Tab-separated table of C-alpha atoms in Angstrom:
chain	number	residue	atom	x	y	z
E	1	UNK	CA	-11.245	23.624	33.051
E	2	UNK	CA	-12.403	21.395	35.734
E	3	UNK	CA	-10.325	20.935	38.562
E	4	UNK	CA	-10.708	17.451	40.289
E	5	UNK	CA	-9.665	17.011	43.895
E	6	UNK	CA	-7.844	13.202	44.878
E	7	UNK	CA	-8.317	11.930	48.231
E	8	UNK	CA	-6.191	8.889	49.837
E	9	UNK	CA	-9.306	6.297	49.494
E	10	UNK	CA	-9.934	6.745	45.714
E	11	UNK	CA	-8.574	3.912	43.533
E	12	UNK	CA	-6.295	4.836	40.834
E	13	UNK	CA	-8.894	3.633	38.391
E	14	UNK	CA	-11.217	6.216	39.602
E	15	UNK	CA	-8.413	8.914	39.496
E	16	UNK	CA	-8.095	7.776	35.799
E	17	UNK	CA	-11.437	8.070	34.548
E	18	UNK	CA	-12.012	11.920	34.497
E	19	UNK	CA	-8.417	12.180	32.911
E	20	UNK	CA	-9.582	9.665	29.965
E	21	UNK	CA	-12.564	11.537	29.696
E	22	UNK	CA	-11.272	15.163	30.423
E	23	UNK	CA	-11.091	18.194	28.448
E	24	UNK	CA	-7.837	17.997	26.164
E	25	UNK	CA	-5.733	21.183	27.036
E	26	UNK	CA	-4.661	23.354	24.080
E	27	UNK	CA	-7.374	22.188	21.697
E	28	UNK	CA	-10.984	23.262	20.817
E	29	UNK	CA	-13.746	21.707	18.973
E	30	UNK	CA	-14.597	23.343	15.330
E	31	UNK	CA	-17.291	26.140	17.508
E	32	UNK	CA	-14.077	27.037	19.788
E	33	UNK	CA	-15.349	25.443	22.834
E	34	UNK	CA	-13.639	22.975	24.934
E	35	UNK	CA	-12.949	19.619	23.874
E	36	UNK	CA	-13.085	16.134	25.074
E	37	UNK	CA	-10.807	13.103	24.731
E	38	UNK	CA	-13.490	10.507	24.514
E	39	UNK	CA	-15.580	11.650	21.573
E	40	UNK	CA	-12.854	13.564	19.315
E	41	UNK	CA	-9.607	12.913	17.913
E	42	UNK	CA	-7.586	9.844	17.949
E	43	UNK	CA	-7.936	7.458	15.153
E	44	UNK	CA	-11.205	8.634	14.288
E	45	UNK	CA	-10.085	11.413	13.181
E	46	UNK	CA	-7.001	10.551	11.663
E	47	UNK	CA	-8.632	8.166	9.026
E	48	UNK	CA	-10.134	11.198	7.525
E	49	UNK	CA	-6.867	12.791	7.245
E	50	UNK	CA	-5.012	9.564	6.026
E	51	UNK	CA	-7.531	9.543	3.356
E	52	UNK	CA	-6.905	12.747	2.108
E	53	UNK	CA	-3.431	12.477	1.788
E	54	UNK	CA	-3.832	9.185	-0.350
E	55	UNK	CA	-5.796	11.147	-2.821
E	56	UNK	CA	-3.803	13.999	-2.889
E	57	UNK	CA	-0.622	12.305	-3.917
E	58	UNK	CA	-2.742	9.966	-6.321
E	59	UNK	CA	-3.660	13.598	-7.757
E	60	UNK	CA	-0.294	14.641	-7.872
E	61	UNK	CA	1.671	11.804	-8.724
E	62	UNK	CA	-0.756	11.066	-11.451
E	63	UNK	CA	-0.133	14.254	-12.702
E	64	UNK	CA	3.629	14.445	-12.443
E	65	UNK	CA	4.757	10.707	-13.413
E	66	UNK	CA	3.853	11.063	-16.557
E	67	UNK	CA	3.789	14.890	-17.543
E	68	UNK	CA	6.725	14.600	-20.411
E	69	UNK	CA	4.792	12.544	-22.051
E	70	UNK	CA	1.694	15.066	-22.332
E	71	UNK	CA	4.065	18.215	-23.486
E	72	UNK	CA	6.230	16.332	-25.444
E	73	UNK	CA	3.336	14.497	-27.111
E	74	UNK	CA	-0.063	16.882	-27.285
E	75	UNK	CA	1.701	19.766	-26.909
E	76	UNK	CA	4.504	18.642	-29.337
E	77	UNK	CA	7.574	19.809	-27.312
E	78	UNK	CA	11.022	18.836	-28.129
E	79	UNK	CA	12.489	16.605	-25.326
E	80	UNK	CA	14.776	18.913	-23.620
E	81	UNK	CA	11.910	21.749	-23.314
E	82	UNK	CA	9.806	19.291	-21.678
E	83	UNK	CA	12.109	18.291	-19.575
E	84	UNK	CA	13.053	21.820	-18.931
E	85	UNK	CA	8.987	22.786	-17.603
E	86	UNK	CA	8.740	19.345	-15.771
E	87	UNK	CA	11.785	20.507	-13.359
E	88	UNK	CA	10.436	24.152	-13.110
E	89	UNK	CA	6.487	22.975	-12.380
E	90	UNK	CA	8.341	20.707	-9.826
E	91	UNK	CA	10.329	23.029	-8.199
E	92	UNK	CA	7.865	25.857	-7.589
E	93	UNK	CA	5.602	22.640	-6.223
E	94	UNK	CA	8.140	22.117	-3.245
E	95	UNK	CA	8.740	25.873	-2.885
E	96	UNK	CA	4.811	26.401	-3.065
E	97	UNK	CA	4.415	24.768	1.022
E	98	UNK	CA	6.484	27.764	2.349
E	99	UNK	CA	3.660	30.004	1.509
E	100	UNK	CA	1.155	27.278	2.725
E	101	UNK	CA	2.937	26.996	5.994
E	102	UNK	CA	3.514	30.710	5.914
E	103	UNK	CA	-0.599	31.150	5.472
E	104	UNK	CA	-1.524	28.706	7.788
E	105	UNK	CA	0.458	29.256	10.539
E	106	UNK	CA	-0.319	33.260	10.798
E	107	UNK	CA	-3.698	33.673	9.273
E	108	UNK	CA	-5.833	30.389	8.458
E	109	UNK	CA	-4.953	28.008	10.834
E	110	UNK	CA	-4.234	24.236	9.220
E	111	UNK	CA	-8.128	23.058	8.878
E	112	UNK	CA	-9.060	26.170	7.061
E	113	UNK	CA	-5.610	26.555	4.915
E	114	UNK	CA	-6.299	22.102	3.757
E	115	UNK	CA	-9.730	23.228	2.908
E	116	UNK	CA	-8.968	26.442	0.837
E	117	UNK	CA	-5.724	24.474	-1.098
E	118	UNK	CA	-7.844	21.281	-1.655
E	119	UNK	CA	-10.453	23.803	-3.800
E	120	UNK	CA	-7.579	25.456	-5.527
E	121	UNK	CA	-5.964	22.030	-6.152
E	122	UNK	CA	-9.395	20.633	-7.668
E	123	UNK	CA	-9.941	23.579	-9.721
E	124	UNK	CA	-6.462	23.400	-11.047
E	125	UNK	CA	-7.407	19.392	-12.148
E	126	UNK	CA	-10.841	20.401	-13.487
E	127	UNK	CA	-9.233	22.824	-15.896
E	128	UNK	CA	-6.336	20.237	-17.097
E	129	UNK	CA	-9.380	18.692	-17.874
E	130	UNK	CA	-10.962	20.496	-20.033
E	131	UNK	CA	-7.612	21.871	-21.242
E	132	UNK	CA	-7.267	18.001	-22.216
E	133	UNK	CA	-10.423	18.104	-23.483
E	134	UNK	CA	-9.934	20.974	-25.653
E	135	UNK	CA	-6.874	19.183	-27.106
E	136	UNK	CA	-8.656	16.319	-28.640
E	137	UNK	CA	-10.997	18.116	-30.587
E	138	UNK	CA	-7.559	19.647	-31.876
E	139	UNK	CA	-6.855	16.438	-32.522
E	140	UNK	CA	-9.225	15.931	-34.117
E	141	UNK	CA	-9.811	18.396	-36.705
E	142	UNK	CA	-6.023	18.267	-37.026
E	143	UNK	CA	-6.389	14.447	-38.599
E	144	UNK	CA	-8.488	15.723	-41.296
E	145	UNK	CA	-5.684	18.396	-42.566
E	146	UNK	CA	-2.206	17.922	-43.651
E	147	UNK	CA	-0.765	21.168	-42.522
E	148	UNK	CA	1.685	21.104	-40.076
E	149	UNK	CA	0.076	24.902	-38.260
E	150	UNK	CA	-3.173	23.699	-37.940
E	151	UNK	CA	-1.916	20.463	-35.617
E	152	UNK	CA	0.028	23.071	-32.984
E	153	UNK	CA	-1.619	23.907	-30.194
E	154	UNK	CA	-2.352	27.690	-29.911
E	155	UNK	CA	-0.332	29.355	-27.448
E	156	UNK	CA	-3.493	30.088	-25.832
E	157	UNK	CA	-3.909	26.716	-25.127
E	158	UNK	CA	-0.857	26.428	-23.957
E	159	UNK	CA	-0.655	29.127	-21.687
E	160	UNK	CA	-4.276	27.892	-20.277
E	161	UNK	CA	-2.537	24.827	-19.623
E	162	UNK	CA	0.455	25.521	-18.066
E	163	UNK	CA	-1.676	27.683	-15.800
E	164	UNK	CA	-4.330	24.946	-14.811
E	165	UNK	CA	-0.793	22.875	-13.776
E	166	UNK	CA	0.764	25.808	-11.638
E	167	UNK	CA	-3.021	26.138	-9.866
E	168	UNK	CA	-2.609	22.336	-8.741
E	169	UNK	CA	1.110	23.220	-7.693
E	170	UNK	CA	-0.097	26.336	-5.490
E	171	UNK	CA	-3.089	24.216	-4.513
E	172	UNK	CA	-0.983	21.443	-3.190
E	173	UNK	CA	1.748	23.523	-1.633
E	174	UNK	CA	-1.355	24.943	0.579
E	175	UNK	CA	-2.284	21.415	1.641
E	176	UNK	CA	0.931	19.684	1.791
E	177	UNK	CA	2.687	21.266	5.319
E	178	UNK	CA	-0.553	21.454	7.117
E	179	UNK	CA	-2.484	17.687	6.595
E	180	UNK	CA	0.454	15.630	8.231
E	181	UNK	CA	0.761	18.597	11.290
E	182	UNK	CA	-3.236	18.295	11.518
E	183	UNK	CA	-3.387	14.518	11.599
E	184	UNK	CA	-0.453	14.681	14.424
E	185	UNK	CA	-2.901	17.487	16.136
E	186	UNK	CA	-5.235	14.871	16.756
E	187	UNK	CA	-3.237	12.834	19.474
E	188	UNK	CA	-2.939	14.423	22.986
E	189	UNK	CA	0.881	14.417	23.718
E	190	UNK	CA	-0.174	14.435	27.245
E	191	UNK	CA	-1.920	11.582	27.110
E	192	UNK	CA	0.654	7.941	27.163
E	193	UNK	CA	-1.531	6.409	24.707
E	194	UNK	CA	-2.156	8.636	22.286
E	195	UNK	CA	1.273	9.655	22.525
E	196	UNK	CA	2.196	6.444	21.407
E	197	UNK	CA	-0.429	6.301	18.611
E	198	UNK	CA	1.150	9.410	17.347
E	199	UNK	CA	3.775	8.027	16.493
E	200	UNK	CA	2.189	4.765	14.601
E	201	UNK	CA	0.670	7.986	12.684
E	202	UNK	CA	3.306	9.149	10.913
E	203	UNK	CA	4.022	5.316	9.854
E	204	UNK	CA	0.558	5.226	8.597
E	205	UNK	CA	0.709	8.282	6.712
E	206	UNK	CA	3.910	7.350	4.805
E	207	UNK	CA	2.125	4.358	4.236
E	208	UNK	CA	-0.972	6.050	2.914
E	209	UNK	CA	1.471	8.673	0.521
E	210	UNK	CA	3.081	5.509	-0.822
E	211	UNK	CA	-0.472	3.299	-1.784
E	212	UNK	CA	-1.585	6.933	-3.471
E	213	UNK	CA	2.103	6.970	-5.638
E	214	UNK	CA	1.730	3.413	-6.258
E	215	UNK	CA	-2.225	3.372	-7.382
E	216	UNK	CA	-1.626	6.765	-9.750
E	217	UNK	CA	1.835	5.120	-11.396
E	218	UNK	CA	-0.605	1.404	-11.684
E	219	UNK	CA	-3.493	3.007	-13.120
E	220	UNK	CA	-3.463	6.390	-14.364
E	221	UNK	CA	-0.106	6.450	-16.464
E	222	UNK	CA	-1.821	3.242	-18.152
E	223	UNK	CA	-4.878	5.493	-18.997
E	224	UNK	CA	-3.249	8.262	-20.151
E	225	UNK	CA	-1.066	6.258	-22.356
E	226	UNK	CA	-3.909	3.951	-23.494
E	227	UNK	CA	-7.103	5.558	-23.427
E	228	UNK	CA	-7.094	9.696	-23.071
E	229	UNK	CA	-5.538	12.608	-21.538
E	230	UNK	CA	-9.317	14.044	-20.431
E	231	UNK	CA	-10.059	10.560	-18.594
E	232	UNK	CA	-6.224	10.718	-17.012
E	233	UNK	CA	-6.721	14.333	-15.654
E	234	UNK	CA	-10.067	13.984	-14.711
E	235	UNK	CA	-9.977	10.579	-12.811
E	236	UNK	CA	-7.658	12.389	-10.030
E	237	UNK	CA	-10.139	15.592	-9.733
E	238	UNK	CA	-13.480	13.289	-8.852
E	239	UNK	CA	-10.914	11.619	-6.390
E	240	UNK	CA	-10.274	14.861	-4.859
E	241	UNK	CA	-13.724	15.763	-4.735
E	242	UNK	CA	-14.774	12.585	-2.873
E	243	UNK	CA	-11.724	12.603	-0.946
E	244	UNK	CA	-12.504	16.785	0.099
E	245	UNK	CA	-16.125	15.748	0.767
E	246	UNK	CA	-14.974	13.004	3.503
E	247	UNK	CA	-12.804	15.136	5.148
E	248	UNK	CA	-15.116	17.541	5.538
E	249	UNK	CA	-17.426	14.460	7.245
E	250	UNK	CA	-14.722	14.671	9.927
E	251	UNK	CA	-15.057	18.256	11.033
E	252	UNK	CA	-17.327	17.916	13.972
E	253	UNK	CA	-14.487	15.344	15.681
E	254	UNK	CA	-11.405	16.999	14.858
E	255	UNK	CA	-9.325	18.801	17.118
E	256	UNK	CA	-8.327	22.227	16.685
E	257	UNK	CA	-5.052	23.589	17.928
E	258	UNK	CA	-5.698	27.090	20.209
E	259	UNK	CA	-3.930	30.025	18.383
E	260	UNK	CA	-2.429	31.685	21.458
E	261	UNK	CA	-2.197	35.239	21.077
E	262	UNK	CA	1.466	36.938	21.246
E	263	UNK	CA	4.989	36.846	19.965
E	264	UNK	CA	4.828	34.047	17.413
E	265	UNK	CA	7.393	31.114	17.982
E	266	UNK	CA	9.727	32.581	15.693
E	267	UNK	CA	9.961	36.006	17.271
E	268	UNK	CA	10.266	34.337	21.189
E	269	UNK	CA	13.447	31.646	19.900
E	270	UNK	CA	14.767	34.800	17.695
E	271	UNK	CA	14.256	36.909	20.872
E	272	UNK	CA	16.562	34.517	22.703
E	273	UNK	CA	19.557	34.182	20.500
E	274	UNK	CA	19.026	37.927	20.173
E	275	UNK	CA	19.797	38.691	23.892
E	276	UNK	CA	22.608	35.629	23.899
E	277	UNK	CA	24.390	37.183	21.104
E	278	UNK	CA	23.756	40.865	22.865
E	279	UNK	CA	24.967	39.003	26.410
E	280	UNK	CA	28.087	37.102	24.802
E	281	UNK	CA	30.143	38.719	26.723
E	282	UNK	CA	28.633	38.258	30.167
E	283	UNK	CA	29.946	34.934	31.945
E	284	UNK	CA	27.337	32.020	33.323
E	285	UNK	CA	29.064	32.653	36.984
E	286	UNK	CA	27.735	36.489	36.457
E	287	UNK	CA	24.280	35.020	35.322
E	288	UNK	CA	23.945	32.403	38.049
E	289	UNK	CA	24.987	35.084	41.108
E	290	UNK	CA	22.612	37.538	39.889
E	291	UNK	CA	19.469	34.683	38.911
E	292	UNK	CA	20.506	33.842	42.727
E	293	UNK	CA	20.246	37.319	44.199
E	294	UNK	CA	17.272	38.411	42.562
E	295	UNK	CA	15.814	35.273	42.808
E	296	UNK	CA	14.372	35.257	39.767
E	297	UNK	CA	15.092	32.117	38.340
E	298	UNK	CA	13.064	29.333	41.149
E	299	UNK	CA	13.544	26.531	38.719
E	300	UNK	CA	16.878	25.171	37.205
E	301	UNK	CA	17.445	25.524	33.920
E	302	UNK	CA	18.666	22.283	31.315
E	303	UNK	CA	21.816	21.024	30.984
E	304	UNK	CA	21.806	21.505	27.617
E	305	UNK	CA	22.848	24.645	25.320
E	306	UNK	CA	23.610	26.338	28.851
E	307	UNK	CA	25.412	29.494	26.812
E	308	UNK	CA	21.499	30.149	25.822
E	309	UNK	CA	21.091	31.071	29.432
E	310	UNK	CA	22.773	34.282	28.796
E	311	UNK	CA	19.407	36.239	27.332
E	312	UNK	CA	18.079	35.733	31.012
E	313	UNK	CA	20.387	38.122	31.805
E	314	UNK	CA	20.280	42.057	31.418
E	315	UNK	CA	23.577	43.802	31.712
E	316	UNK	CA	22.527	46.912	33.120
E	317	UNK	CA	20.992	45.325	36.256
E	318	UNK	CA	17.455	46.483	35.158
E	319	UNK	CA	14.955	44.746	33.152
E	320	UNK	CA	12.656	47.453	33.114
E	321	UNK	CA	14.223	48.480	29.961
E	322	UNK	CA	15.965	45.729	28.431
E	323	UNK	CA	14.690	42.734	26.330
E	324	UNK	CA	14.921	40.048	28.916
E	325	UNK	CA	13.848	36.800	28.007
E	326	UNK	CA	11.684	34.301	30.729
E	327	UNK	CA	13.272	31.032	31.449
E	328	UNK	CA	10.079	29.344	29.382
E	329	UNK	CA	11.070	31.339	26.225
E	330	UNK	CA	14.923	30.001	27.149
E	331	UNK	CA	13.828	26.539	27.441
E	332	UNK	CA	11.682	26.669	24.358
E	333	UNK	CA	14.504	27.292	22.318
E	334	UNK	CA	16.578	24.297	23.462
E	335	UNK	CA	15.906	21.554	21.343
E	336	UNK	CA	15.087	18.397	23.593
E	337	UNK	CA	16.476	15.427	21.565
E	338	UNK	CA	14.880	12.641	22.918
E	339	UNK	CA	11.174	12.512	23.441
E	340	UNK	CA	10.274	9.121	22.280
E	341	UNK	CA	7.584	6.675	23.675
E	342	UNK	CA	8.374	3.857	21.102
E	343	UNK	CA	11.042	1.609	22.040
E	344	UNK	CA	13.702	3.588	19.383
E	345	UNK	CA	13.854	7.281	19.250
E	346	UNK	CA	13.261	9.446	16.502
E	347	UNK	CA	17.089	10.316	16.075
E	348	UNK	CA	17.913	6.307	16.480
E	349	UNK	CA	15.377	5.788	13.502
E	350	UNK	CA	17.047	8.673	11.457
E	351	UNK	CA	20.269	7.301	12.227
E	352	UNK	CA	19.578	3.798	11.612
E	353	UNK	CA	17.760	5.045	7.924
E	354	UNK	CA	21.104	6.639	7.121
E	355	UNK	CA	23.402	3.615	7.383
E	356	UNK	CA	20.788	1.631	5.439
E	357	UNK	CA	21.186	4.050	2.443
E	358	UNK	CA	25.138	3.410	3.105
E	359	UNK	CA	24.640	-0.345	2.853
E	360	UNK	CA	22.336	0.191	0.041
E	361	UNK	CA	25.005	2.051	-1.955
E	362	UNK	CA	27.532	-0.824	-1.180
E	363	UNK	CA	24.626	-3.325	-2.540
E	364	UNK	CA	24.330	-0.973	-5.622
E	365	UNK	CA	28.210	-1.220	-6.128
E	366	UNK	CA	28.251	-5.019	-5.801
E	367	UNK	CA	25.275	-5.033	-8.663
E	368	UNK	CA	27.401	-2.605	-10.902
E	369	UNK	CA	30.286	-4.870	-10.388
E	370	UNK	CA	28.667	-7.646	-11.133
E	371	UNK	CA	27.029	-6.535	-14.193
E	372	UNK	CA	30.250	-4.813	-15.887
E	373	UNK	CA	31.763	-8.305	-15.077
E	374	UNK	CA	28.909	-10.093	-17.409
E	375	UNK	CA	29.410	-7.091	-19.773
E	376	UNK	CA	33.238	-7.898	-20.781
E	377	UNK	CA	32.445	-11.915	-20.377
E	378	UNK	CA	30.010	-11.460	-23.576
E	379	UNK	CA	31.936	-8.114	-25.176
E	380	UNK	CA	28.954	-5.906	-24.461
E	381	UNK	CA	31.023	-3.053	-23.011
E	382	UNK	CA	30.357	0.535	-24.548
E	383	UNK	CA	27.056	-0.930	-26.053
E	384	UNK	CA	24.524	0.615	-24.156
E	385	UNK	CA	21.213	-0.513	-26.547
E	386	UNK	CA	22.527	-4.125	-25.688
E	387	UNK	CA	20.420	-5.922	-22.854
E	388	UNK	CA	23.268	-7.391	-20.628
E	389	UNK	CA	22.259	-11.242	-19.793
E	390	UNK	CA	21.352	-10.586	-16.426
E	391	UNK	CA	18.169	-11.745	-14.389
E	392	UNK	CA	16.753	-7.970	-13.174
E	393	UNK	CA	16.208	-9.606	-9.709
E	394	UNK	CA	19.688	-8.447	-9.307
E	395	UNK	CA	18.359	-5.216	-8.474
E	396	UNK	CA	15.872	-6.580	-5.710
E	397	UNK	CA	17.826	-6.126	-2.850
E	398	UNK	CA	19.200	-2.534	-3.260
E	399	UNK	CA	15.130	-1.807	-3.874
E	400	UNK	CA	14.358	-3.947	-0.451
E	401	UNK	CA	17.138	-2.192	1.620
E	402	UNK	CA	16.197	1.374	-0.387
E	403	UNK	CA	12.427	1.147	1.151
E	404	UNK	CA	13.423	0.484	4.240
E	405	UNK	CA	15.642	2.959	4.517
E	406	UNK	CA	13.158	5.636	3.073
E	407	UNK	CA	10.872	4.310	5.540
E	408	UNK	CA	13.262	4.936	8.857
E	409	UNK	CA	14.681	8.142	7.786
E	410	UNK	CA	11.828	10.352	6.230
E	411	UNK	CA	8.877	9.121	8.972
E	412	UNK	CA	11.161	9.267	11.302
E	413	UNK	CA	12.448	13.038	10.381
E	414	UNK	CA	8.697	13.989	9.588
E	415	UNK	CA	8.099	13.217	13.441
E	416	UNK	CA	11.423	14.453	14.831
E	417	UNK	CA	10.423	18.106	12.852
E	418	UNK	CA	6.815	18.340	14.201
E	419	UNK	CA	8.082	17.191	17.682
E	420	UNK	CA	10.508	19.872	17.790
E	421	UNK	CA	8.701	23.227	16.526
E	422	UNK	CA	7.029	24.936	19.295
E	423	UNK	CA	3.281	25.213	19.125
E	424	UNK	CA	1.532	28.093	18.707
């Protein structure tokens, strides 16, 4: 790292210009070498990234929006069996990203573990393809018997199915806790500007996961339901391909986060509750006089969580053989609240999110009112394949104030999570 000496007579702007241009500390490039601001990360990179999550949920989403209809349909499930494998393939796909995170974070790192789960997620959709495919020319043959065997699927078809869908489910739970960390691993937090574009990422990228939800539900639930299975399967794994192959463009700009060898940031904020529990006993007066004596402690600790101060402290006097923790590990474990550049903090935006899903409910009670009020005026009540006489713009503002609120709260919690778990 270059170290740049300031004398009185240089401008500011010419103090500036090696920091814009400087190496960007705790990153390399993809050959592990230093770094620099001006030619890597930033929105160049991030486009990449907010392109791959816009295919990924068009992938999934396309998938999952319309699943029911596939087992209940081609595979000729009854309703409540269907309904029982659509909440069990969703499930294990939001329990999936704890072994993604779990990979990526010890082993793979979050470039490598996107790349590997994007492969496993495409060859998961190439075989629903051709497990699709497979199905028609059942179909097929089926029209020209009468037997009711013959139009079953096998149960090796099944099974070859079912495991094609759990391969996209593992393959997405790879990808999905590591591409929204990775895009965020592009913008220098030391850096005011890209500190500050940081956090017009995470808008972006719920943006981008909503126009990928919205395209699949437009366009592939109409061509599954209209044209074929093999075309509604197989549209999402050529996007995934293309969407793989431009990420991979990306690789010589992106910004790789330095694995920093060590106790892991579970095992140094464990560590410290650890010795606080050990140390409950011990008083902050005892802590302070002996931090003073020792003089061990030059800098003053936060305000905040100050019983956490007590795994500074070894009871014995000695911390030759005690598990003593430093005053960074201390600090690293107290959760800083309020890091925000923007002109609301993440907790504000959370907050603010939360009484919009109040109002909403209000707005959704008003609506219910309103309709069970039409209902008795035209003795519909207790007739629920009846169409109550109401215009369905009713429901527009409980939808309005429902977006927003989705909006606030999950970007702002996706920020206020990566903001507070300690880097590696």
């Amino acid at each position: 790292m270059t170290i740049i000496s300031v004398s009185g007579s240089e401008s500011p702007e010419s103090i500036q210009t090696p920091l814009i241009r400087g190496v960007v500390q705790g990153s390399v490039d993809y050959k592990g070498l230093p770094i620099y601001r001006s030619n890597s990360g930033g929105w160049r990179s991030a486009s990449f990234i907010l392109g791959m999550e816009l295919a990924e949920r068009f992938a999934y989403f396309g998938i999952a929006s319309n699943l029911i209809m596939y087992l209940t349909g081609k595979l000729g499930q009854s309703t409540a069996t269907a309904a029982e494998n659509v909440n069990l393939w969703s499930g294990a796909s939001y329990l999936f990203p704890l072994i993604g995170a779990f990979v990526a974070d010890s082993f793979l790192g979050r470039y490598l573990t996107i790349v590997v789960a994007s492969l496993i997620c495409i060859l998961g959709l190439g075989l629903l393809t051709l497990s699709a495919t497979i199905s028609s020319f059942s179909d097929s043959n089926c029209s020209s018997t009468n037997t009711l065997t013959s139009c079953s699927p096998s149960s090796v078809q099944v099974d070859f199915f079912f495991f094609s869908l759990y391969l996209v489910a593992f393959g997405q739970g790879g990808y999905k806790p590591c591409v929204q960390a990775f895009g965020a691993d592009q913008f220098d937090e030391k850096d005011p500007d890209e500190r500050k574009a940081k956090s017009s990422f995470f808008n972006w990228w719920y943006f981008s996961m909503c126009s990928g939800i919205l395209v699949a539900q437009l366009i592939l639930i109409y061509v599954q339901d209209n044209l074929n299975w093999t075309f509604g399967f197989g549209i999402p794994c050529i996007v995934m391909v293309i969407a793989l192959f431009i990420f991979l463009l990306g690789v010589k700009t992106y910004r790789y986060s330095v694995k920093v060898e060590g106790k892991s940031a579970f095992q140094r904020i464990g560590q410290v509750f650890v010795a606080t529990i050990r140390n409950w006993r011990s008083s902050c007066s005892a802590i302070a006089l002996e931090e003073e004596a020792c003089g061990s402690l030059p800098h003053r600790s936060s305000e905040q969580f100050k019983f956490l101060d007590k795994a500074l402290f070894a009871p014995n006097g000695s911390k030759e053989h005690e598990i003593v923790c430093s005053l960074s590990e201390v600090e690293e474990a107290k959760a800083d609240l309020t890091r925000e550049p923007s002109g609301i903090t993440m907790l504000q935006r959370i907050g603010t999110g939360m009484c919009l899903s109040a109002l909403n409910m209000a707005i959704a009670a008003v609506v219910e009112m309103k309709r069970l009020e039409v209902a008795r005026e035209f003795g519909l009540v207790d007739k629920p394949n009846v169409t109550v006489p109401m215009s369905i713009w009713w429901l527009t503002p409980q939808y309005i104030v429902s977006g927003v609120a989705d909006a606030l709260t999950l970007v702002g919690m996706q920020e206020f999570f990566y903001d507070q778990v300690p880097r590696e």
